[in-house]
Coordinates of C-alpha atoms in Angstrom, one line a residue:
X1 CA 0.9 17.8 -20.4
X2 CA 0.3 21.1 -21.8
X3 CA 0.4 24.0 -19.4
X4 CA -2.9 25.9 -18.6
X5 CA -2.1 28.9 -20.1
X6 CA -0.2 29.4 -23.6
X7 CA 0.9 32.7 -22.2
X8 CA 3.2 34.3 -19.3
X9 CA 1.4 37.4 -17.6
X10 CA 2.4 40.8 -18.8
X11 CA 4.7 42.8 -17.3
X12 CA 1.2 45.1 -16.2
X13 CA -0.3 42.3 -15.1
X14 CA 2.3 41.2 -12.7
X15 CA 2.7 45.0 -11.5
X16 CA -0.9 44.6 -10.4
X17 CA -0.1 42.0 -8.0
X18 CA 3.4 43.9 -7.0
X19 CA 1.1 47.3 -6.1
X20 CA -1.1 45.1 -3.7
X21 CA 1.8 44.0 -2.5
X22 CA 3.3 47.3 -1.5
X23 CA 6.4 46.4 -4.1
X24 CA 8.4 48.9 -6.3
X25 CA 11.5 47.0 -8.3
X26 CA 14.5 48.9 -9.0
X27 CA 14.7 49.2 -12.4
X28 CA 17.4 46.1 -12.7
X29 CA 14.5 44.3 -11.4
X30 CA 12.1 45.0 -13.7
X31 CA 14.3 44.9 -16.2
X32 CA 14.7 41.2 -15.1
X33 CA 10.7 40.5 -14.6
X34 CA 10.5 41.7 -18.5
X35 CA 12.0 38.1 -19.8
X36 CA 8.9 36.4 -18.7
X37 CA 6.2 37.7 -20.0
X38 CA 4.2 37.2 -23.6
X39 CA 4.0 33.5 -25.5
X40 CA 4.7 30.7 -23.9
X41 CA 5.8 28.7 -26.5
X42 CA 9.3 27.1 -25.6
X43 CA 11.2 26.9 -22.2
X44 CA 13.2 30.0 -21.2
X45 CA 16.2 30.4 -18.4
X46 CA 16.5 34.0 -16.9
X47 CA 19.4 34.6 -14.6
X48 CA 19.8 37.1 -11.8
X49 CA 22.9 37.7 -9.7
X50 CA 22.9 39.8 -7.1
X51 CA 25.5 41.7 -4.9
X52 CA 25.0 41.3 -1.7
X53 CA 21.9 42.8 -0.1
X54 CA 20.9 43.4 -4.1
X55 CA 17.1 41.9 -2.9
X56 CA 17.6 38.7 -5.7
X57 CA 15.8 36.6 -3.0
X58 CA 12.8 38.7 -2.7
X59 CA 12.8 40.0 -6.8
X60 CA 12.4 35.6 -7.1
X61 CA 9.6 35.5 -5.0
X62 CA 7.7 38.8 -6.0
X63 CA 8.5 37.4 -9.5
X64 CA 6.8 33.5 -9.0
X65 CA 4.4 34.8 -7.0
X66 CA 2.7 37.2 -9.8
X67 CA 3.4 34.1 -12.0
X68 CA 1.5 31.7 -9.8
X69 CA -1.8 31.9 -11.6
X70 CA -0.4 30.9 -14.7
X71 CA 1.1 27.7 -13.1
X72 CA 0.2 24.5 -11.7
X73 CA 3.5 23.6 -9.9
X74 CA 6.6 25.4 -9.0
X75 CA 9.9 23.5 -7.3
X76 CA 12.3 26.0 -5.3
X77 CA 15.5 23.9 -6.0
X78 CA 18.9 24.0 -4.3
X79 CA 22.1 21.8 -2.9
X80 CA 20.1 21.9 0.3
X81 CA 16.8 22.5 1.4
X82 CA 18.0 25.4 3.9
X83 CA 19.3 27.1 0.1
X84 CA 15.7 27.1 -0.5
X85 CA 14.2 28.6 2.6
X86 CA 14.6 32.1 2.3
X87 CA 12.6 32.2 -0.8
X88 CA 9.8 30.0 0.5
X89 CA 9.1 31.9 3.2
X90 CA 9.3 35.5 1.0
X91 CA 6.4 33.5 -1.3
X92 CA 4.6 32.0 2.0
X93 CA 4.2 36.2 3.5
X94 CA 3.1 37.2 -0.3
X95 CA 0.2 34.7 -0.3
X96 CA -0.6 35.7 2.9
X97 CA -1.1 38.7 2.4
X98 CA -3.0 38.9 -0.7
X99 CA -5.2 36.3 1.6
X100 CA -4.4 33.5 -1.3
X101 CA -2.8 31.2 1.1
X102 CA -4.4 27.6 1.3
X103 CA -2.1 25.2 3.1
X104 CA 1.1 24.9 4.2
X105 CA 3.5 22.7 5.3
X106 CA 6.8 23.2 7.1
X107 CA 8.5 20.1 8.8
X108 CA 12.1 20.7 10.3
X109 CA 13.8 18.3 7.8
X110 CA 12.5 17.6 4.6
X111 CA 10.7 19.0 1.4
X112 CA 8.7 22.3 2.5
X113 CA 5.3 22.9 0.3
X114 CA 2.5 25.0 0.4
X115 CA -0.5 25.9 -1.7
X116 CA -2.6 29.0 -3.2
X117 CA -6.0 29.6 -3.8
X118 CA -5.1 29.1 -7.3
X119 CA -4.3 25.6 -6.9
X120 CA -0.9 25.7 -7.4
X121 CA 1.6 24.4 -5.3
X122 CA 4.9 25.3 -4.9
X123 CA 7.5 22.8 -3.0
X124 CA 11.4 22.7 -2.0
X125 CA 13.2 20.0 -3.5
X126 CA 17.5 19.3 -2.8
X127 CA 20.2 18.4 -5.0
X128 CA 22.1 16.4 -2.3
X129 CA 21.6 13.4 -3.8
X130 CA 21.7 14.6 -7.1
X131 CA 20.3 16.3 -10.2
X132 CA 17.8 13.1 -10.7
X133 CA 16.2 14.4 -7.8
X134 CA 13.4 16.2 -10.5
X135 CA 13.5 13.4 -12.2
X136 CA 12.2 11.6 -9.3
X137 CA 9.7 13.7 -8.5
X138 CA 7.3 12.0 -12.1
X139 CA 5.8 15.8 -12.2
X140 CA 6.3 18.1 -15.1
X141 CA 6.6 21.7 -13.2
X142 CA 5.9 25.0 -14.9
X143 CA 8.3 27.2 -12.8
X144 CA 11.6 25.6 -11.7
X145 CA 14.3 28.4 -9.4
X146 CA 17.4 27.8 -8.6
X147 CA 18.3 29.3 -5.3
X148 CA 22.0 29.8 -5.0
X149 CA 22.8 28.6 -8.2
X150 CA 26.4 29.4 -8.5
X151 CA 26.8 26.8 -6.1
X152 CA 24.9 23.8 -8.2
X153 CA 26.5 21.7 -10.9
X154 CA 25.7 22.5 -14.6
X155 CA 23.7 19.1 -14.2
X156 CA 21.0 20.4 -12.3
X157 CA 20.4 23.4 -14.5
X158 CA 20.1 21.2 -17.4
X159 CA 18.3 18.7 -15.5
X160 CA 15.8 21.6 -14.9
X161 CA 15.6 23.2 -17.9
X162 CA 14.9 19.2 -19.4
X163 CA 11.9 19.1 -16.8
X164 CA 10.3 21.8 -17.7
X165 CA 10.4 21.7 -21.0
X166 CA 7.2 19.3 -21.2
X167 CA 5.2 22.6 -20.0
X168 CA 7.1 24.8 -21.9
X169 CA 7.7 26.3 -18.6
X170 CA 11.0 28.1 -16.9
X171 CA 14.3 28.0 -15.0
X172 CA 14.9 31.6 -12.9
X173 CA 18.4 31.2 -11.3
X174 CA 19.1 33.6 -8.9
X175 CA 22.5 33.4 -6.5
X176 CA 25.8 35.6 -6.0
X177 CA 29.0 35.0 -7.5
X178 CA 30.3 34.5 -4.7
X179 CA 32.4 30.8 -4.7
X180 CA 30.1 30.6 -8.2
X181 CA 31.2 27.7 -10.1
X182 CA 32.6 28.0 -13.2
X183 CA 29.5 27.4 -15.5
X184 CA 27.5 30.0 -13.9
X185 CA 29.6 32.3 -14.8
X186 CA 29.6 31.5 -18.5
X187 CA 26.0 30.9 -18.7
X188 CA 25.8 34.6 -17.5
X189 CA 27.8 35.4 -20.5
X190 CA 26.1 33.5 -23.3
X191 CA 22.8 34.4 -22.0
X192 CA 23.7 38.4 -22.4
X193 CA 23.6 37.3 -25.9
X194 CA 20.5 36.9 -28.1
X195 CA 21.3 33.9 -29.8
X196 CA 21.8 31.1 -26.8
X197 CA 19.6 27.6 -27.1
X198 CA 17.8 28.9 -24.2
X199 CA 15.8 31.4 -25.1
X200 CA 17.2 33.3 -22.3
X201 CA 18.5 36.2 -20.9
X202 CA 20.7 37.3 -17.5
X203 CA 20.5 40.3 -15.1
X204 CA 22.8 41.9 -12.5
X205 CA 21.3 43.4 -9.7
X206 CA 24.0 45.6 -8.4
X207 CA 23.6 46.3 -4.4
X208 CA 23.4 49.8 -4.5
X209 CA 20.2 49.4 -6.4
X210 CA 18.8 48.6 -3.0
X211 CA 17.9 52.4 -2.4
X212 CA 16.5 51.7 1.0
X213 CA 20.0 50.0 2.5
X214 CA 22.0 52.8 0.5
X215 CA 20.2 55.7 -0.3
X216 CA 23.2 57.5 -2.7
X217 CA 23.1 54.7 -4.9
X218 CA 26.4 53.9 -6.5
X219 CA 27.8 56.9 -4.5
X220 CA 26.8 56.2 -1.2
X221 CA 29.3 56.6 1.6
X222 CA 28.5 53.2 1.9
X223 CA 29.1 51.9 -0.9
X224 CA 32.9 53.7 -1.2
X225 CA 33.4 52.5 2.1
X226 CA 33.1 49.2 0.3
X227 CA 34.9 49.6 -2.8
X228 CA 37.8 51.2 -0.8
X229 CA 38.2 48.2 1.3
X230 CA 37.2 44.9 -0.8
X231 CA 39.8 46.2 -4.0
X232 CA 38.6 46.0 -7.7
X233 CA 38.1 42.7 -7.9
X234 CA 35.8 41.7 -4.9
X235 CA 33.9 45.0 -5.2
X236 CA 33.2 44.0 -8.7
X237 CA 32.1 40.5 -7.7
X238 CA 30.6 40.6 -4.2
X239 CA 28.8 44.4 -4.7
X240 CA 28.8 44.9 -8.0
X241 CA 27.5 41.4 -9.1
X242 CA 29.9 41.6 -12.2
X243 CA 31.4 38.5 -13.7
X244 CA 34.9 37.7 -12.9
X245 CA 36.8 34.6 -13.5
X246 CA 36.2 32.1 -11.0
X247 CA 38.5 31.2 -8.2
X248 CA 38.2 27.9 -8.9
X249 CA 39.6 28.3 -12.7
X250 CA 43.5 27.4 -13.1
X251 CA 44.2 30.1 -15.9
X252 CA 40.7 32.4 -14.4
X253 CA 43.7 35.3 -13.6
X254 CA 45.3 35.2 -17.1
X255 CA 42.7 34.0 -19.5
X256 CA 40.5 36.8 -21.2
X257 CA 38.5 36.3 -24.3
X258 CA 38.6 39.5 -25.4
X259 CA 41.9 39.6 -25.2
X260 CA 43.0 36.2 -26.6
X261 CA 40.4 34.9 -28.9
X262 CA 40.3 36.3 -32.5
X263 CA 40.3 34.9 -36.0
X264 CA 43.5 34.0 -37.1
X265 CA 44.2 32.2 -40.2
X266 CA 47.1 29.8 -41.8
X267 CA 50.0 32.0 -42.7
X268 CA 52.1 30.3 -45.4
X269 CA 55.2 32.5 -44.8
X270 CA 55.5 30.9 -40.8
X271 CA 56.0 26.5 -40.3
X272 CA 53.1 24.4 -39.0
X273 CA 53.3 22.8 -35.1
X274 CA 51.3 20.1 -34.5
X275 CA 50.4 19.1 -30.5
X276 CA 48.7 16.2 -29.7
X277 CA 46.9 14.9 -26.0
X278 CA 45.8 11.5 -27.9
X279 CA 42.6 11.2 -24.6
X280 CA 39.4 9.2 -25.4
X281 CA 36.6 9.4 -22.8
X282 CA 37.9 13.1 -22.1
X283 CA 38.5 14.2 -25.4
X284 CA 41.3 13.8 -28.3
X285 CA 43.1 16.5 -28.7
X286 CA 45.1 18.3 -31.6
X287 CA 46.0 21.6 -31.7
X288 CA 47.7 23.4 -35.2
X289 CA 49.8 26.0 -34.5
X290 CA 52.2 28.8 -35.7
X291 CA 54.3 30.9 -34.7
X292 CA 55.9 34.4 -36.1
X293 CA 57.9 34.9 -32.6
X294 CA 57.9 34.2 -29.1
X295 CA 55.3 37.2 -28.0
X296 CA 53.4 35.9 -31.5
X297 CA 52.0 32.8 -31.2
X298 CA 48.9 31.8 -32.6
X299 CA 46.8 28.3 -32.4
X300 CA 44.7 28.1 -35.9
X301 CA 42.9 24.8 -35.8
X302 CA 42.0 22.2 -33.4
X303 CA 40.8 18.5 -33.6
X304 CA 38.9 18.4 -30.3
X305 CA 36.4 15.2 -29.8
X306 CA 35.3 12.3 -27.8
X307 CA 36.3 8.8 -27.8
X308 CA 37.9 9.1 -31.1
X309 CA 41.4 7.3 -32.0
X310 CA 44.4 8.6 -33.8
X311 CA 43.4 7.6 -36.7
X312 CA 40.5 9.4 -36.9
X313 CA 42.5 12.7 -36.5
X314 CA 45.3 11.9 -39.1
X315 CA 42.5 11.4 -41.6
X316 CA 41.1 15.2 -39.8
X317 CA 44.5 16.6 -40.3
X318 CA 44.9 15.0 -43.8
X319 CA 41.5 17.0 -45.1
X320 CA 42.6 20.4 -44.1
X321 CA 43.7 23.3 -46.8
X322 CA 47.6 24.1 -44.9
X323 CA 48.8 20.3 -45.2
X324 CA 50.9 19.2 -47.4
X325 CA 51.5 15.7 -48.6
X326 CA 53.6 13.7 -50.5
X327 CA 51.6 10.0 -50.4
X328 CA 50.5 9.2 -47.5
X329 CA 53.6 11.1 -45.6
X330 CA 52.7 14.4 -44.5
X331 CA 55.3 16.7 -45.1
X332 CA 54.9 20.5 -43.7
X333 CA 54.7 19.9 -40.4
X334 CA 57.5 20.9 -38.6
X335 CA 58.0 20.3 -35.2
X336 CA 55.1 17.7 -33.1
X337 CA 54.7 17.1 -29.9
X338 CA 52.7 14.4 -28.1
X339 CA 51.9 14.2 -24.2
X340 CA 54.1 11.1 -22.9
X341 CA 51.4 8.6 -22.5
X342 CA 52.0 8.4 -26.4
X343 CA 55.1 6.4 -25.9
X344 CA 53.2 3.7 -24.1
X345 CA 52.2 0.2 -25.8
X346 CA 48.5 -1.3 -25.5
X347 CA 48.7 -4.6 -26.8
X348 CA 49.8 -2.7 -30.1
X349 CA 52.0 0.0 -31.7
X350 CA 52.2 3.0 -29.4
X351 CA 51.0 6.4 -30.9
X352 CA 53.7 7.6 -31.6
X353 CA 54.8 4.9 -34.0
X354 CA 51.1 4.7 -35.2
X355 CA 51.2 8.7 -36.2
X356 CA 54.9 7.6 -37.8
X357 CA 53.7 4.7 -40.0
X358 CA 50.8 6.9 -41.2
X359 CA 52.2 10.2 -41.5
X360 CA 56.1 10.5 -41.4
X361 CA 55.6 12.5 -38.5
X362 CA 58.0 12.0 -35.6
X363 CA 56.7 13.4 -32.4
X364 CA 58.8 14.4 -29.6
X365 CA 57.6 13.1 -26.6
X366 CA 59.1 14.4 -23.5
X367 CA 57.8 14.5 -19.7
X368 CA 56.6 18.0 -18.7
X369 CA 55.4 17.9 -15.1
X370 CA 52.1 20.3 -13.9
X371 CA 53.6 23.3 -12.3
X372 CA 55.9 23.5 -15.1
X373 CA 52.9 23.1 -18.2
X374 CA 50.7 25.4 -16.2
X375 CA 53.5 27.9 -15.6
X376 CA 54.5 28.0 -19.3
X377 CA 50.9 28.9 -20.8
X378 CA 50.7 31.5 -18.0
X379 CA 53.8 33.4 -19.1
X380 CA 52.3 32.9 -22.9
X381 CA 48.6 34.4 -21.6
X382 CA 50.1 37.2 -20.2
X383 CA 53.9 38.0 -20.3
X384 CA 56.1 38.2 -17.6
X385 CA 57.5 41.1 -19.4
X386 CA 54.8 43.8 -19.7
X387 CA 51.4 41.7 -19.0
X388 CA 50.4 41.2 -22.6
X389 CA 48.8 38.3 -24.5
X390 CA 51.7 36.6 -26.3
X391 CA 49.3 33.9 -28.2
X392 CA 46.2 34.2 -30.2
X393 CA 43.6 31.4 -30.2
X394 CA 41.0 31.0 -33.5
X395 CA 37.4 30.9 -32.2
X396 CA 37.0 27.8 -33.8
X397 CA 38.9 26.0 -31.6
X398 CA 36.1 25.4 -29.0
X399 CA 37.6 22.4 -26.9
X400 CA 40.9 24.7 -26.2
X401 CA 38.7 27.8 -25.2
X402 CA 36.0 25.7 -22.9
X403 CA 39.4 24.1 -20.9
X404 CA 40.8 27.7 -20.6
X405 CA 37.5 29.3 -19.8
X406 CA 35.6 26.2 -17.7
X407 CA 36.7 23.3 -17.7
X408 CA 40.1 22.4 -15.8
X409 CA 39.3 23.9 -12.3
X410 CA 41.3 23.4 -8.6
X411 CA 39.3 20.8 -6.6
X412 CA 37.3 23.0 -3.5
X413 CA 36.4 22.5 -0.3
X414 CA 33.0 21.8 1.6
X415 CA 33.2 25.8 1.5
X416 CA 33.4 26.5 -2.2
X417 CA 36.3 27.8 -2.1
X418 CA 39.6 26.5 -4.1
X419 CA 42.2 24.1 -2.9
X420 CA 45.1 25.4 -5.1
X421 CA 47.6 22.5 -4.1
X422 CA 47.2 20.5 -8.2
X423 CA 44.4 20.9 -10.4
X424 CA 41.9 18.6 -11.1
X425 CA 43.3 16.2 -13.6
X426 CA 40.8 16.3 -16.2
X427 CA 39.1 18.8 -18.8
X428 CA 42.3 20.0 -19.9
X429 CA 43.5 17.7 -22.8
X430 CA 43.7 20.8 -25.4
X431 CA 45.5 22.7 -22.6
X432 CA 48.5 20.3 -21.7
X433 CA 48.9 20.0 -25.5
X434 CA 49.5 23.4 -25.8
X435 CA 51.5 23.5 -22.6
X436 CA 54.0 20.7 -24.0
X437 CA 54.6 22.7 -27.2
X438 CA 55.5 25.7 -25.8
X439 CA 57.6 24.2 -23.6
X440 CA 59.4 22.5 -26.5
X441 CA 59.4 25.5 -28.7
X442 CA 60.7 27.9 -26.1
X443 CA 61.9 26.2 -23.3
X444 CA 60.6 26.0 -19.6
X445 CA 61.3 29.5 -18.7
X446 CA 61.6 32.9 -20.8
X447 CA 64.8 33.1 -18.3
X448 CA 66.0 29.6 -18.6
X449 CA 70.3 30.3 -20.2
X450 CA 69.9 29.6 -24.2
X451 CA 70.5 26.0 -25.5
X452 CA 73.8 25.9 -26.7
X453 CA 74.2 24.1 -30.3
X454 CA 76.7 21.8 -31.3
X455 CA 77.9 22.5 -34.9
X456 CA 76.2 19.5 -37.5
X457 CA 73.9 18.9 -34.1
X458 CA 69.7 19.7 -34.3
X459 CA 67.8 20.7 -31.6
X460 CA 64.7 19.1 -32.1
X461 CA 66.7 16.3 -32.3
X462 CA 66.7 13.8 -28.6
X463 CA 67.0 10.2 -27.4
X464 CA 63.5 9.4 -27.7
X465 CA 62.7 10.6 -31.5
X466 CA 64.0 10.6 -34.7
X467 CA 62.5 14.0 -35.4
X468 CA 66.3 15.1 -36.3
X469 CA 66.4 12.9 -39.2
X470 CA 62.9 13.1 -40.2
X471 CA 63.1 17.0 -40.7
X472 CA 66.4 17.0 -42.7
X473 CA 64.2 14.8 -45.4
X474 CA 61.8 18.2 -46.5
X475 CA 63.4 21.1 -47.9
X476 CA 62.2 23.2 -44.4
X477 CA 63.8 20.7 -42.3
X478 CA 67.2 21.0 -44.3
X479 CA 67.0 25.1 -44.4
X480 CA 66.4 24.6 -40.5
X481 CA 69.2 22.3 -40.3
X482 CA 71.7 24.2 -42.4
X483 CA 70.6 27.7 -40.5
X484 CA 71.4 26.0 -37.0
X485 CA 74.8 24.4 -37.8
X486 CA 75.9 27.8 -39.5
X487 CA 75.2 29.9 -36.3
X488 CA 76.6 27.5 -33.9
X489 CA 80.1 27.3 -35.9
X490 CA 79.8 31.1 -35.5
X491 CA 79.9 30.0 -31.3
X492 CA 76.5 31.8 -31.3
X493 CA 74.4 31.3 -28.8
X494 CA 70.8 29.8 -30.0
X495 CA 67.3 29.4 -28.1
X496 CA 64.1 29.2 -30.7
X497 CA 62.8 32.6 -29.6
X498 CA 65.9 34.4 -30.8
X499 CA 66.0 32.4 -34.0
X500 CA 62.1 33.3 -35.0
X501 CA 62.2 36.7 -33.5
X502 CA 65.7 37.7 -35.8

């Protein structure tokens, strides 16, 4: 069903209902009520967060209820029907007094609704029995908002924006940042950007924009008061309604993308790392990396995809420009590492031995428990030393970034808030890849004594592999070879950082 209208109202048009409302926006506001307005010709997302006492509840309702008109039905969504209250009551005391208020209906459990003199009808719907609840409903709406969004799963936004698609309506999401989850956060981000799939844009409404609470503005007494007490980081979050990394992120503190994320290509002068998480449902995972030193890492290339099998990623590995093979045996690869459960046999060869028979490629494959993978990435993120990024990720690898920047989160209680005791084991294949390489490379700690090397003896060499042998085949692997057993007969102490860094 087509909507009624090819069109959303202009921005004079809805100031025409605000002034008979009484209603001036701050200019945040208006700058948000200026994404929906012109052709109607595909389904659009705005987002608005809001510090608290920013006035995001009544900007939503001024804001649907100058777009009534042009719609037919409007759901106020959230995990609960009491999320949704506050903005059906602003919308009920607009219609009433513009004396466009037909019916309403207001049990004390249950889905509110009302209707205007328009004919639309605008009703609370809940999440708590999840994001099919639209889907339920058999009605195409032209206006779904999110109240307290940050608080929904990414599956209700897209179930929303899916439903209102038909109409080629909206999605307005309007919450704080407050215990957001992690996806709300991002959204934020891509939607500051032009060129997102949703037509979309996002708006922080700061609270000192709320002139009549704190007249100053952003110099208010009250408003110090605030920033004095709450520190950078809450200020920024609670008043400010500026992004910052969710509480429920395990590497939200270290991870930056500005910091971390640039382009970074092979480098024929440093040796290839392979790291494999061989997942399925999740995701399999490959990561290429090298490495010029130990504050100089840098993962190039990633092989990041669901319910493929090893195979699929030798053939991935195979096709690109850095490899180097002789036959089928791959032969530049230096050092791999494979998470443990690449030891174990299904009715067939285990992964390891599968990657062997294919490639040549012996992986170690050594336990590395949580804390410790978790720990290691950290101090690689941002050093211990002088709280600098010590590893460079290529944009292209998207699986790696989404786990640092989304995915693997702390499990939270009925609050919202984090339970920091283990992370949740899952969206994080890419991540404990990495983790187990630089724990191989450098150790478990940058203050862990220096391996001591036996002269003739390699260290990449253990019980469990026969990467030792392996590497003294290529000419790399005997160079590396040769250069270890030389500095151990000089008694010299030897860890991989001091060897890349001289």
């Amino acid at each position: 069903m087509l909507p009624r209208a090819t069109v959303w109202p202009t921005l004079t048009a809805k100031m025409r209902t605000w002034r008979r409302l009484g209603v001036q926006l701050y200019p945040a506001q208006l700058a948000a009520s200026t994404a929906l307005a012109g052709p109607r010709d595909r389904p659009r997302v705005v987002q608005v967060i809001g510090g608290e006492r920013a006035g995001k509840s009544q900007w939503t309702a001024h804001e649907v209820t100058a777009l009534l008109p042009w719609c037919d039905l409007v759901y106020l969504a959230g995990d609960n029907y009491a999320n949704t209250e506050r903005e059906f009551e602003y919308i009920e005391d607009n219609l009433r007094r513009l004396n466009v208020l037909a019916a309403v209906r207001k049990p004390q459990a249950g889905q509110w609704d009302m209707t205007c003199a328009t004919g639309a009808r605008i009703a609370t719907l809940s999440f708590e029995r999840g994001a099919d609840a639209l889907i339920a409903t058999g009605q195409a709406p032209d206006l779904v908002v999110l109240c307290e969004a940050g608080l929904l799963d990414e599956d209700h936004f897209l179930a929303a924006f899916a439903r209102v698609a038909e109409r080629r309506g909206a999605v307005i999401l309007s919450g704080t940042l407050k215990r957001a989850r992690p996806w709300y956060v991002a959204l934020y981000r891509q939607l500051q950007s032009s060129d997102n799939p949703y037509a979309g844009r996002s708006f922080a409404l700061p609270s000192w924009e709320n002139l009549s609470i704190y007249p100053a503005g952003r110099n208010d007494p009250t408003i110090k008061a605030l920033e004095a007490a709450l520190g950078d980081v809450l200020f920024r979050e609670r008043i400010g309604a500026e992004p910052v990394p969710s509480p429920l992120l395990v590497f939200g503190r270290e991870f930056d993308y500005a910091k971390h994320v640039r382009k970074v290509d092979y480098d024929p002068a440093l040796p290839i790392w392979i790291a494999v998480d061989p997942g399925y449902a999740g995701a399999y995972a490959l990561l290429v990396v090298q490495a010029a030193s130990a504050s100089d890492v840098r993962v190039i290339d990633e092989f990041y995809r669901q319910y493929e099998t090893w195979d699929k990623a030798v053939d991935w590995l195979r096709q690109r420009d850095y490899i180097r093979q002789d036959g089928n045996r791959i032969t530049n690869v230096e050092l791999a590492v494979m998470d443990v459960a690449g030891r174990q046999h299904h009715a067939d060869k285990s992964q390891i031995e599968q990657w062997r028979d294919a490639t040549g490629i012996e992986f170690r494959c050594e336990p590395v428990s949580i804390e410790t993978g978790i720990s290691r990435l950290r101090d690689f993120l941002k050093s211990p030393f002088n709280g600098q990024p010590r590893i460079t990720i290529a944009p292209r690898c998207e699986g790696l970034l989404w786990e640092l920047a989304e995915g693997e989160q702390y499990p939270r209680d009925q609050a919202g808030n984090p339970i920091k005791e283990r992370p949740i084991d899952a969206h994080n294949h890419a991540r404990k890849a990495l983790s187990y390489l630089l724990v191989a490379a450098f150790g478990e700690s940058d203050f862990a004594a220096p391996r001591q090397v036996r002269p003739g003896h390699n260290p990449f060499a253990d019980k469990t592999s026969r990467v030792g042998v392996e590497l003294v085949r290529t000419e790399a692997g005997r160079l590396m070879f040769a250069r270890e057993t030389q500095r151990a007969a000089r008694r010299v102490p030897l860890s991989f950082n001091r060897r890349r860094d001289e």
